[in-house]
């Protein structure tokens, strides 16, 4: 049976491929330290789990409204309004099973052949994959390490054409951990304000930041709220990856098309999961702060360890839980390094090239693993690097 032509354009996520290879090695008795997958290693906070259990006991086990329960949409709108400094309306919130559908649905609803989409490279692989599936043309803009992995603004400006229909931003960023500075957000908004474009602002790591600097949402810039989709969710902030709960806050004209795509695919997001989401947003936030503090401690120690390895340089990431180490000075292709680290040193990590061509020469590590395992990983990489250079 021949697959539909669009399937030749769909991509994948290398993290899941490497996880499969790592598990196969473990099945052979090898010890592997998992630094490939991007999910918090913390349990979902207890009061959220309790709210989910209570909802199951109370019978929240049936279909719910396609767009999400009003109670959750109100809690989301309040949360987004306070954290982004905007007036978010619950009517413009669409609740989905995870944040990913807020890439999938708006792209399917808006894009087609002839449209161009500007997106970060290296970047989350689903952006390029879905741009291609929609039939639109992907226009990658390189991120510059020296600029904290923000866009090359000159290339960004040159990439804008009359066919640009969407611009994807992601801050804090996967895979680099970089954060787009406020002045760059303002400069990007200045370019887009008078254009007929939609911005997909992926802010799923907005609460996982270190230091005093906070990410600025482009939706808070004058004239941008009406053309911005904010993607956020519960997966990363509340260690709820498996619950599948995310959302988009979008311009009113997109709510109905997104609901239609939702009713054609999922019908609705699980009801008890949404009840847990209300508890997450309205309940105590101490667990989030504790998790971020621990990520901060790990980031400092892990990046310092990587920076101690000859030929390696790791910029200190401002957010998310990824370290993106520059290994160009080793003279070896980053794919080869990532493969060898897994096969020979038992450290599962990702080739930066899997996030786009401008990610070549980098290795992505997720430091969502224990401090002890991260220190063991640094020792393994150091030993591997000594033996690899002889
Ligand atoms: N956006 C980015 C940048 C991500 O890294 C991820 C998950 O890895 C997502 C969106 C999707 O998150 P979810 O698990 O909520 O679908």
mmCIF file of C-alpha atoms and ligand atoms in Angstrom:
data_model
loop_
_atom_site.group_PDB
_atom_site.id
_atom_site.type_symbol
_atom_site.label_atom_id
_atom_site.label_comp_id
_atom_site.label_asym_id
_atom_site.label_seq_id
_atom_site.Cartn_x
_atom_site.Cartn_y
_atom_site.Cartn_z
ATOM 1 C CA UNK A 1 0.000 0.000 0.000
ATOM 2 C CA UNK A 2 1.346 3.413 -0.994
ATOM 3 C CA UNK A 3 1.255 6.084 1.700
ATOM 4 C CA UNK A 4 -0.125 9.541 1.004
ATOM 5 C CA UNK A 5 2.417 11.945 -0.487
ATOM 6 C CA UNK A 6 2.314 14.185 2.618
ATOM 7 C CA UNK A 7 3.902 11.399 4.663
ATOM 8 C CA UNK A 8 7.113 11.910 2.708
ATOM 9 C CA UNK A 9 7.293 15.396 4.256
ATOM 10 C CA UNK A 10 6.654 14.529 7.913
ATOM 11 C CA UNK A 11 9.601 14.460 10.324
ATOM 12 C CA UNK A 12 10.287 12.877 13.713
ATOM 13 C CA UNK A 13 11.982 13.708 17.004
ATOM 14 C CA UNK A 14 15.460 12.264 17.416
ATOM 15 C CA UNK A 15 15.041 12.178 21.212
ATOM 16 C CA UNK A 16 12.589 9.293 20.868
ATOM 17 C CA UNK A 17 14.916 7.414 18.449
ATOM 18 C CA UNK A 18 17.893 7.749 20.790
ATOM 19 C CA UNK A 19 15.737 6.660 23.724
ATOM 20 C CA UNK A 20 14.869 3.466 21.830
ATOM 21 C CA UNK A 21 18.558 2.789 21.080
ATOM 22 C CA UNK A 22 19.500 3.476 24.703
ATOM 23 C CA UNK A 23 16.825 1.081 25.965
ATOM 24 C CA UNK A 24 18.117 -1.623 23.575
ATOM 25 C CA UNK A 25 21.612 -1.223 25.094
ATOM 26 C CA UNK A 26 20.143 -1.445 28.591
ATOM 27 C CA UNK A 27 18.365 -4.652 27.597
ATOM 28 C CA UNK A 28 21.844 -6.058 26.819
ATOM 29 C CA UNK A 29 22.934 -5.199 30.371
ATOM 30 C CA UNK A 30 24.663 -1.851 29.640
ATOM 31 C CA UNK A 31 24.389 1.068 32.031
ATOM 32 C CA UNK A 32 23.163 4.202 30.246
ATOM 33 C CA UNK A 33 22.739 7.706 31.703
ATOM 34 C CA UNK A 34 19.714 9.275 30.029
ATOM 35 C CA UNK A 35 20.339 12.870 29.000
ATOM 36 C CA UNK A 36 18.365 12.655 25.752
ATOM 37 C CA UNK A 37 14.741 13.080 26.663
ATOM 38 C CA UNK A 38 13.236 16.463 27.535
ATOM 39 C CA UNK A 39 11.053 15.775 30.516
ATOM 40 C CA UNK A 40 11.421 16.737 34.175
ATOM 41 C CA UNK A 41 12.626 13.823 36.310
ATOM 42 C CA UNK A 42 10.452 15.059 39.201
ATOM 43 C CA UNK A 43 7.115 13.469 40.110
ATOM 44 C CA UNK A 44 3.958 15.454 39.401
ATOM 45 C CA UNK A 45 3.312 17.459 42.641
ATOM 46 C CA UNK A 46 1.169 15.517 45.095
ATOM 47 C CA UNK A 47 -1.723 17.999 45.324
ATOM 48 C CA UNK A 48 -2.094 17.792 41.518
ATOM 49 C CA UNK A 49 -2.085 13.974 41.537
ATOM 50 C CA UNK A 50 -4.646 14.059 44.380
ATOM 51 C CA UNK A 51 -6.888 16.392 42.362
ATOM 52 C CA UNK A 52 -6.645 13.992 39.389
ATOM 53 C CA UNK A 53 -7.544 10.994 41.608
ATOM 54 C CA UNK A 54 -10.440 12.857 43.196
ATOM 55 C CA UNK A 55 -11.724 13.807 39.732
ATOM 56 C CA UNK A 56 -11.616 10.124 38.687
ATOM 57 C CA UNK A 57 -13.510 9.133 41.846
ATOM 58 C CA UNK A 58 -16.077 11.836 41.195
ATOM 59 C CA UNK A 59 -16.716 10.545 37.689
ATOM 60 C CA UNK A 60 -14.854 13.078 35.536
ATOM 61 C CA UNK A 61 -14.315 10.263 33.058
ATOM 62 C CA UNK A 62 -16.532 11.308 30.162
ATOM 63 C CA UNK A 63 -16.366 13.631 27.160
ATOM 64 C CA UNK A 64 -16.131 17.309 27.962
ATOM 65 C CA UNK A 65 -16.384 20.506 25.894
ATOM 66 C CA UNK A 66 -14.088 20.457 22.860
ATOM 67 C CA UNK A 67 -12.449 23.774 23.790
ATOM 68 C CA UNK A 68 -11.880 22.735 27.420
ATOM 69 C CA UNK A 69 -13.812 23.271 30.670
ATOM 70 C CA UNK A 70 -14.615 26.948 31.418
ATOM 71 C CA UNK A 71 -13.081 26.596 34.904
ATOM 72 C CA UNK A 72 -9.709 25.621 33.427
ATOM 73 C CA UNK A 73 -9.868 28.191 30.619
ATOM 74 C CA UNK A 74 -10.535 30.895 33.234
ATOM 75 C CA UNK A 75 -7.580 29.745 35.350
ATOM 76 C CA UNK A 76 -5.361 29.725 32.231
ATOM 77 C CA UNK A 77 -6.493 33.201 31.135
ATOM 78 C CA UNK A 78 -5.741 34.577 34.616
ATOM 79 C CA UNK A 79 -2.348 32.900 34.665
ATOM 80 C CA UNK A 80 -1.387 34.179 31.224
ATOM 81 C CA UNK A 81 -2.670 37.670 32.008
ATOM 82 C CA UNK A 82 -0.515 37.981 35.150
ATOM 83 C CA UNK A 83 2.632 36.317 33.797
ATOM 84 C CA UNK A 84 2.624 37.962 30.347
ATOM 85 C CA UNK A 85 1.213 41.351 31.290
ATOM 86 C CA UNK A 86 -1.682 41.121 28.819
ATOM 87 C CA UNK A 87 -5.472 40.815 28.998
ATOM 88 C CA UNK A 88 -6.114 37.176 28.032
ATOM 89 C CA UNK A 89 -9.761 36.237 27.497
ATOM 90 C CA UNK A 90 -10.958 32.699 28.467
ATOM 91 C CA UNK A 91 -12.941 32.672 25.197
ATOM 92 C CA UNK A 92 -9.611 32.685 23.311
ATOM 93 C CA UNK A 93 -8.101 29.744 25.234
ATOM 94 C CA UNK A 94 -8.135 26.297 23.595
ATOM 95 C CA UNK A 95 -7.200 23.366 25.839
ATOM 96 C CA UNK A 96 -5.477 20.468 24.074
ATOM 97 C CA UNK A 97 -3.811 17.129 24.929
ATOM 98 C CA UNK A 98 -0.321 18.629 25.415
ATOM 99 C CA UNK A 99 1.240 21.695 23.871
ATOM 100 C CA UNK A 100 2.076 19.988 20.577
ATOM 101 C CA UNK A 101 -1.439 20.260 19.074
ATOM 102 C CA UNK A 102 -1.003 24.060 19.270
ATOM 103 C CA UNK A 103 1.703 23.612 16.635
ATOM 104 C CA UNK A 104 -0.274 21.036 14.621
ATOM 105 C CA UNK A 105 -3.723 22.675 14.539
ATOM 106 C CA UNK A 106 -2.889 26.336 13.812
ATOM 107 C CA UNK A 107 -0.416 25.272 11.107
ATOM 108 C CA UNK A 108 -3.018 23.043 9.442
ATOM 109 C CA UNK A 109 -5.621 25.782 9.780
ATOM 110 C CA UNK A 110 -3.482 28.591 8.373
ATOM 111 C CA UNK A 111 -0.815 27.276 6.021
ATOM 112 C CA UNK A 112 -0.722 25.880 2.528
ATOM 113 C CA UNK A 113 1.408 25.855 -0.625
ATOM 114 C CA UNK A 114 2.877 29.283 -1.402
ATOM 115 C CA UNK A 115 3.017 30.361 2.258
ATOM 116 C CA UNK A 116 6.358 30.818 4.000
ATOM 117 C CA UNK A 117 7.101 30.249 7.673
ATOM 118 C CA UNK A 118 10.108 31.668 9.491
ATOM 119 C CA UNK A 119 11.280 29.481 12.354
ATOM 120 C CA UNK A 120 14.353 29.065 14.581
ATOM 121 C CA UNK A 121 17.164 26.759 13.517
ATOM 122 C CA UNK A 122 18.316 24.887 15.536
ATOM 123 C CA UNK A 123 14.805 24.447 16.851
ATOM 124 C CA UNK A 124 12.181 22.004 18.082
ATOM 125 C CA UNK A 125 11.932 19.560 15.113
ATOM 126 C CA UNK A 126 8.134 19.543 15.080
ATOM 127 C CA UNK A 127 8.061 23.109 13.687
ATOM 128 C CA UNK A 128 9.776 22.205 10.423
ATOM 129 C CA UNK A 129 7.969 18.874 10.190
ATOM 130 C CA UNK A 130 4.530 20.462 10.488
ATOM 131 C CA UNK A 131 5.378 23.368 8.177
ATOM 132 C CA UNK A 132 6.262 20.775 5.529
ATOM 133 C CA UNK A 133 3.144 18.672 6.180
ATOM 134 C CA UNK A 134 0.983 21.784 5.729
ATOM 135 C CA UNK A 135 2.531 22.296 2.265
ATOM 136 C CA UNK A 136 4.101 25.639 3.231
ATOM 137 C CA UNK A 137 7.781 26.487 2.728
ATOM 138 C CA UNK A 138 10.063 26.399 5.781
ATOM 139 C CA UNK A 139 12.395 29.417 6.055
ATOM 140 C CA UNK A 140 14.971 28.681 8.766
ATOM 141 C CA UNK A 141 16.635 31.614 10.518
ATOM 142 C CA UNK A 142 19.887 30.730 12.276
ATOM 143 C CA UNK A 143 20.284 31.266 15.995
ATOM 144 C CA UNK A 144 23.578 32.840 16.957
ATOM 145 C CA UNK A 145 25.455 31.422 19.927
ATOM 146 C CA UNK A 146 27.228 34.760 20.564
ATOM 147 C CA UNK A 147 23.790 36.435 20.825
ATOM 148 C CA UNK A 148 22.590 33.999 23.508
ATOM 149 C CA UNK A 149 21.065 31.851 20.747
ATOM 150 C CA UNK A 150 18.733 34.618 19.630
ATOM 151 C CA UNK A 151 17.834 35.113 15.933
ATOM 152 C CA UNK A 152 20.338 36.564 13.526
ATOM 153 C CA UNK A 153 18.180 39.690 13.135
ATOM 154 C CA UNK A 154 19.736 40.717 9.802
ATOM 155 C CA UNK A 155 18.831 37.326 8.298
ATOM 156 C CA UNK A 156 15.416 37.489 9.971
ATOM 157 C CA UNK A 157 14.678 40.843 8.288
ATOM 158 C CA UNK A 158 15.918 39.568 4.919
ATOM 159 C CA UNK A 159 13.770 36.436 5.215
ATOM 160 C CA UNK A 160 10.509 38.369 5.524
ATOM 161 C CA UNK A 161 8.620 38.452 2.216
ATOM 162 C CA UNK A 162 5.072 39.129 1.061
ATOM 163 C CA UNK A 163 4.515 35.373 1.386
ATOM 164 C CA UNK A 164 5.538 35.155 5.057
ATOM 165 C CA UNK A 165 2.396 33.963 6.797
ATOM 166 C CA UNK A 166 3.774 32.806 10.129
ATOM 167 C CA UNK A 167 6.785 33.385 12.373
ATOM 168 C CA UNK A 168 7.643 30.842 15.067
ATOM 169 C CA UNK A 169 9.416 32.041 18.217
ATOM 170 C CA UNK A 170 10.500 29.859 21.118
ATOM 171 C CA UNK A 171 11.877 31.334 24.329
ATOM 172 C CA UNK A 172 13.333 29.848 26.509
ATOM 173 C CA UNK A 173 14.409 27.617 23.712
ATOM 174 C CA UNK A 174 14.708 23.931 22.959
ATOM 175 C CA UNK A 175 17.460 22.782 22.195
ATOM 176 C CA UNK A 176 19.747 25.658 23.242
ATOM 177 C CA UNK A 177 18.293 26.864 26.564
ATOM 178 C CA UNK A 178 18.670 30.379 25.117
ATOM 179 C CA UNK A 179 16.276 33.210 25.841
ATOM 180 C CA UNK A 180 15.342 35.928 23.332
ATOM 181 C CA UNK A 181 16.314 39.293 24.926
ATOM 182 C CA UNK A 182 13.550 41.877 25.395
ATOM 183 C CA UNK A 183 15.136 44.225 22.830
ATOM 184 C CA UNK A 184 15.093 41.483 20.168
ATOM 185 C CA UNK A 185 11.428 40.730 20.903
ATOM 186 C CA UNK A 186 10.715 44.454 20.451
ATOM 187 C CA UNK A 187 12.713 44.535 17.196
ATOM 188 C CA UNK A 188 10.860 41.473 15.844
ATOM 189 C CA UNK A 189 7.500 43.013 16.829
ATOM 190 C CA UNK A 190 8.453 46.233 15.007
ATOM 191 C CA UNK A 191 9.010 44.228 11.816
ATOM 192 C CA UNK A 192 5.749 42.282 12.117
ATOM 193 C CA UNK A 193 3.264 44.830 13.500
ATOM 194 C CA UNK A 194 2.056 46.075 10.127
ATOM 195 C CA UNK A 195 2.274 42.758 8.320
ATOM 196 C CA UNK A 196 -0.465 40.209 7.777
ATOM 197 C CA UNK A 197 1.301 37.445 9.726
ATOM 198 C CA UNK A 198 0.602 35.230 12.713
ATOM 199 C CA UNK A 199 3.247 34.649 15.377
ATOM 200 C CA UNK A 200 3.361 31.244 17.045
ATOM 201 C CA UNK A 201 5.099 32.015 20.329
ATOM 202 C CA UNK A 202 6.100 28.737 21.974
ATOM 203 C CA UNK A 203 6.430 29.658 25.656
ATOM 204 C CA UNK A 204 6.282 26.163 27.138
ATOM 205 C CA UNK A 205 9.490 26.793 29.155
ATOM 206 C CA UNK A 206 8.425 30.280 30.350
ATOM 207 C CA UNK A 207 8.504 29.307 34.041
ATOM 208 C CA UNK A 208 11.830 27.456 33.871
ATOM 209 C CA UNK A 209 14.262 30.371 33.957
ATOM 210 C CA UNK A 210 17.348 31.158 36.024
ATOM 211 C CA UNK A 211 18.562 34.512 37.275
ATOM 212 C CA UNK A 212 16.736 37.823 37.164
ATOM 213 C CA UNK A 213 15.948 37.993 33.481
ATOM 214 C CA UNK A 214 12.419 36.919 32.546
ATOM 215 C CA UNK A 215 11.214 35.961 29.111
ATOM 216 C CA UNK A 216 9.141 38.631 27.387
ATOM 217 C CA UNK A 217 6.137 37.450 25.386
ATOM 218 C CA UNK A 218 5.782 39.119 22.009
ATOM 219 C CA UNK A 219 2.023 39.189 22.743
ATOM 220 C CA UNK A 220 2.714 41.988 25.255
ATOM 221 C CA UNK A 221 4.153 44.283 22.566
ATOM 222 C CA UNK A 222 1.776 46.970 21.196
ATOM 223 C CA UNK A 223 -0.403 45.639 18.392
ATOM 224 C CA UNK A 224 0.855 42.038 18.709
ATOM 225 C CA UNK A 225 -1.768 40.350 20.915
ATOM 226 C CA UNK A 226 -4.228 40.169 18.004
ATOM 227 C CA UNK A 227 -1.737 38.279 15.821
ATOM 228 C CA UNK A 228 -0.028 36.027 18.391
ATOM 229 C CA UNK A 229 -0.765 32.452 19.435
ATOM 230 C CA UNK A 230 0.790 31.711 22.835
ATOM 231 C CA UNK A 231 1.584 28.008 23.225
ATOM 232 C CA UNK A 232 2.017 26.840 26.821
ATOM 233 C CA UNK A 233 1.099 23.856 28.947
ATOM 234 C CA UNK A 234 1.605 21.766 32.040
ATOM 235 C CA UNK A 235 4.147 19.186 30.774
ATOM 236 C CA UNK A 236 7.332 20.966 31.780
ATOM 237 C CA UNK A 237 6.302 23.382 34.578
ATOM 238 C CA UNK A 238 4.410 20.794 36.609
ATOM 239 C CA UNK A 239 6.233 17.637 35.476
ATOM 240 C CA UNK A 240 3.033 16.422 33.782
ATOM 241 C CA UNK A 241 4.338 15.158 30.420
ATOM 242 C CA UNK A 242 2.257 11.969 30.554
ATOM 243 C CA UNK A 243 -0.989 13.668 31.527
ATOM 244 C CA UNK A 244 -1.151 15.356 28.103
ATOM 245 C CA UNK A 245 -2.375 18.828 28.970
ATOM 246 C CA UNK A 246 -1.520 22.015 27.136
ATOM 247 C CA UNK A 247 -3.184 25.030 25.610
ATOM 248 C CA UNK A 248 -3.072 27.907 23.199
ATOM 249 C CA UNK A 249 -4.213 31.480 23.722
ATOM 250 C CA UNK A 250 -5.028 32.772 20.267
ATOM 251 C CA UNK A 251 -6.662 35.507 18.212
ATOM 252 C CA UNK A 252 -10.480 35.014 18.128
ATOM 253 C CA UNK A 253 -10.553 34.129 14.399
ATOM 254 C CA UNK A 254 -8.476 30.990 15.115
ATOM 255 C CA UNK A 255 -10.591 29.587 17.957
ATOM 256 C CA UNK A 256 -13.274 28.048 15.755
ATOM 257 C CA UNK A 257 -10.867 26.397 13.230
ATOM 258 C CA UNK A 258 -8.773 24.978 16.100
ATOM 259 C CA UNK A 259 -11.936 23.623 17.765
ATOM 260 C CA UNK A 260 -12.944 22.005 14.464
ATOM 261 C CA UNK A 261 -9.556 20.287 14.135
ATOM 262 C CA UNK A 262 -9.822 19.233 17.781
ATOM 263 C CA UNK A 263 -13.300 17.720 17.325
ATOM 264 C CA UNK A 264 -12.065 15.895 14.216
ATOM 265 C CA UNK A 265 -9.096 14.372 16.048
ATOM 266 C CA UNK A 266 -9.414 14.144 19.840
ATOM 267 C CA UNK A 267 -12.997 15.325 20.538
ATOM 268 C CA UNK A 268 -11.754 16.854 23.797
ATOM 269 C CA UNK A 269 -8.939 16.741 26.344
ATOM 270 C CA UNK A 270 -9.388 14.176 29.156
ATOM 271 C CA UNK A 271 -11.734 15.584 31.786
ATOM 272 C CA UNK A 272 -9.940 14.432 34.971
ATOM 273 C CA UNK A 273 -6.662 15.756 33.555
ATOM 274 C CA UNK A 274 -8.247 19.185 33.212
ATOM 275 C CA UNK A 275 -9.387 19.080 36.834
ATOM 276 C CA UNK A 276 -5.775 18.371 37.793
ATOM 277 C CA UNK A 277 -4.751 21.341 35.633
ATOM 278 C CA UNK A 278 -6.989 23.672 37.660
ATOM 279 C CA UNK A 279 -5.308 22.405 40.855
ATOM 280 C CA UNK A 280 -1.895 23.010 39.262
ATOM 281 C CA UNK A 281 -2.614 26.646 38.376
ATOM 282 C CA UNK A 282 -4.643 27.560 41.458
ATOM 283 C CA UNK A 283 -2.713 25.544 44.054
ATOM 284 C CA UNK A 284 0.652 26.128 45.750
ATOM 285 C CA UNK A 285 3.600 26.790 43.436
ATOM 286 C CA UNK A 286 6.378 25.665 45.857
ATOM 287 C CA UNK A 287 7.121 22.482 43.903
ATOM 288 C CA UNK A 288 7.724 24.500 40.726
ATOM 289 C CA UNK A 289 10.173 26.764 42.591
ATOM 290 C CA UNK A 290 11.948 23.774 44.150
ATOM 291 C CA UNK A 291 12.288 22.081 40.761
ATOM 292 C CA UNK A 292 13.655 25.221 39.082
ATOM 293 C CA UNK A 293 16.155 25.740 41.966
ATOM 294 C CA UNK A 294 17.391 22.182 41.496
ATOM 295 C CA UNK A 295 17.682 22.595 37.701
ATOM 296 C CA UNK A 296 19.705 25.758 38.381
ATOM 297 C CA UNK A 297 22.149 23.866 40.649
ATOM 298 C CA UNK A 298 22.513 21.106 38.060
ATOM 299 C CA UNK A 299 22.924 23.557 35.194
ATOM 300 C CA UNK A 300 25.832 25.314 36.933
ATOM 301 C CA UNK A 301 27.671 22.107 37.835
ATOM 302 C CA UNK A 302 26.997 20.280 34.563
ATOM 303 C CA UNK A 303 27.967 23.177 32.283
ATOM 304 C CA UNK A 304 31.115 23.803 34.368
ATOM 305 C CA UNK A 305 32.006 20.118 33.916
ATOM 306 C CA UNK A 306 31.490 20.278 30.132
ATOM 307 C CA UNK A 307 33.536 23.488 29.891
ATOM 308 C CA UNK A 308 36.421 21.602 31.492
ATOM 309 C CA UNK A 309 36.689 19.203 28.539
ATOM 310 C CA UNK A 310 39.287 20.160 25.906
ATOM 311 C CA UNK A 311 37.590 21.253 22.670
ATOM 312 C CA UNK A 312 34.177 21.660 24.331
ATOM 313 C CA UNK A 313 32.417 24.927 25.058
ATOM 314 C CA UNK A 314 29.002 25.193 26.655
ATOM 315 C CA UNK A 315 27.228 28.563 26.858
ATOM 316 C CA UNK A 316 25.340 28.920 30.150
ATOM 317 C CA UNK A 317 21.642 28.533 29.270
ATOM 318 C CA UNK A 318 19.190 31.107 30.668
ATOM 319 C CA UNK A 319 16.194 28.757 30.764
ATOM 320 C CA UNK A 320 14.623 25.354 29.990
ATOM 321 C CA UNK A 321 16.711 22.324 31.064
ATOM 322 C CA UNK A 322 19.025 21.849 28.095
ATOM 323 C CA UNK A 323 22.748 22.405 27.714
ATOM 324 C CA UNK A 324 23.844 22.898 24.108
ATOM 325 C CA UNK A 325 27.567 22.197 23.973
ATOM 326 C CA UNK A 326 29.675 23.462 21.078
ATOM 327 C CA UNK A 327 32.056 20.671 20.032
ATOM 328 C CA UNK A 328 33.281 22.187 16.753
ATOM 329 C CA UNK A 329 36.829 22.602 18.095
ATOM 330 C CA UNK A 330 37.159 18.823 18.462
ATOM 331 C CA UNK A 331 37.129 18.566 14.657
ATOM 332 C CA UNK A 332 34.717 15.631 14.821
ATOM 333 C CA UNK A 333 31.156 15.664 13.411
ATOM 334 C CA UNK A 334 28.625 16.067 16.213
ATOM 335 C CA UNK A 335 26.619 13.048 14.989
ATOM 336 C CA UNK A 336 29.676 10.850 15.401
ATOM 337 C CA UNK A 337 30.279 12.251 18.902
ATOM 338 C CA UNK A 338 26.659 11.698 20.001
ATOM 339 C CA UNK A 339 26.637 8.137 18.603
ATOM 340 C CA UNK A 340 29.944 7.271 20.233
ATOM 341 C CA UNK A 341 28.967 8.783 23.596
ATOM 342 C CA UNK A 342 25.962 6.457 23.675
ATOM 343 C CA UNK A 343 27.660 3.340 22.319
ATOM 344 C CA UNK A 344 31.084 3.672 24.014
ATOM 345 C CA UNK A 345 30.513 5.840 27.096
ATOM 346 C CA UNK A 346 26.891 5.036 28.022
ATOM 347 C CA UNK A 347 25.734 8.674 27.858
ATOM 348 C CA UNK A 348 22.568 9.194 25.804
ATOM 349 C CA UNK A 349 22.521 12.660 24.225
ATOM 350 C CA UNK A 350 21.428 14.238 20.943
ATOM 351 C CA UNK A 351 23.284 15.448 17.887
ATOM 352 C CA UNK A 352 22.552 19.173 17.465
ATOM 353 C CA UNK A 353 22.152 18.545 13.722
ATOM 354 C CA UNK A 354 18.875 16.746 14.520
ATOM 355 C CA UNK A 355 17.475 20.225 15.338
ATOM 356 C CA UNK A 356 18.394 21.682 11.956
ATOM 357 C CA UNK A 357 21.514 22.375 9.932
ATOM 358 C CA UNK A 358 22.646 25.259 12.190
ATOM 359 C CA UNK A 359 22.703 22.821 15.092
ATOM 360 C CA UNK A 360 25.573 20.880 13.486
ATOM 361 C CA UNK A 361 28.640 20.957 15.713
ATOM 362 C CA UNK A 362 26.617 20.928 18.946
ATOM 363 C CA UNK A 363 25.434 18.245 21.346
ATOM 364 C CA UNK A 364 22.207 18.649 23.312
ATOM 365 C CA UNK A 365 22.039 17.325 26.857
ATOM 366 C CA UNK A 366 18.894 17.421 28.945
ATOM 367 C CA UNK A 367 19.894 17.964 32.584
ATOM 368 C CA UNK A 368 16.550 16.653 33.767
ATOM 369 C CA UNK A 369 18.391 13.863 35.540
ATOM 370 C CA UNK A 370 19.785 13.635 39.091
ATOM 371 C CA UNK A 371 22.802 15.722 40.115
ATOM 372 C CA UNK A 372 24.706 12.488 40.822
ATOM 373 C CA UNK A 373 23.960 11.057 37.367
ATOM 374 C CA UNK A 374 24.958 14.334 35.729
ATOM 375 C CA UNK A 375 28.312 14.274 37.548
ATOM 376 C CA UNK A 376 28.808 10.635 36.520
ATOM 377 C CA UNK A 377 28.009 11.617 32.938
ATOM 378 C CA UNK A 378 30.626 14.414 33.010
ATOM 379 C CA UNK A 379 33.241 11.914 34.244
ATOM 380 C CA UNK A 380 32.292 9.455 31.493
ATOM 381 C CA UNK A 381 32.483 12.155 28.816
ATOM 382 C CA UNK A 382 35.891 13.288 30.128
ATOM 383 C CA UNK A 383 37.291 9.739 30.070
ATOM 384 C CA UNK A 384 35.773 9.136 26.624
ATOM 385 C CA UNK A 385 37.201 12.406 25.330
ATOM 386 C CA UNK A 386 40.729 11.512 26.573
ATOM 387 C CA UNK A 387 40.612 8.106 24.892
ATOM 388 C CA UNK A 388 39.016 9.545 21.726
ATOM 389 C CA UNK A 389 41.803 12.090 21.290
ATOM 390 C CA UNK A 390 44.693 9.563 21.433
HETATM 391 N N1 LIG B 1 7.415 23.003 22.434
HETATM 392 C C1 LIG B 1 8.682 22.718 22.776
HETATM 393 C C2 LIG B 1 9.752 23.700 22.458
HETATM 394 C C3 LIG B 1 9.001 21.518 23.407
HETATM 395 O O1 LIG B 1 10.266 21.247 23.714
HETATM 396 C C4 LIG B 1 7.957 20.590 23.664
HETATM 397 C C5 LIG B 1 8.248 19.272 24.264
HETATM 398 O O2 LIG B 1 9.340 18.758 24.226
HETATM 399 C C6 LIG B 1 6.651 20.932 23.307
HETATM 400 C C7 LIG B 1 6.417 22.151 22.689
HETATM 401 C C8 LIG B 1 5.484 19.991 23.480
HETATM 402 O O3 LIG B 1 5.153 19.731 24.777
HETATM 403 P P1 LIG B 1 3.960 18.746 25.173
HETATM 404 O O4 LIG B 1 4.591 17.535 25.776
HETATM 405 O O5 LIG B 1 3.128 19.516 26.173
HETATM 406 O O6 LIG B 1 3.171 18.419 23.963
#
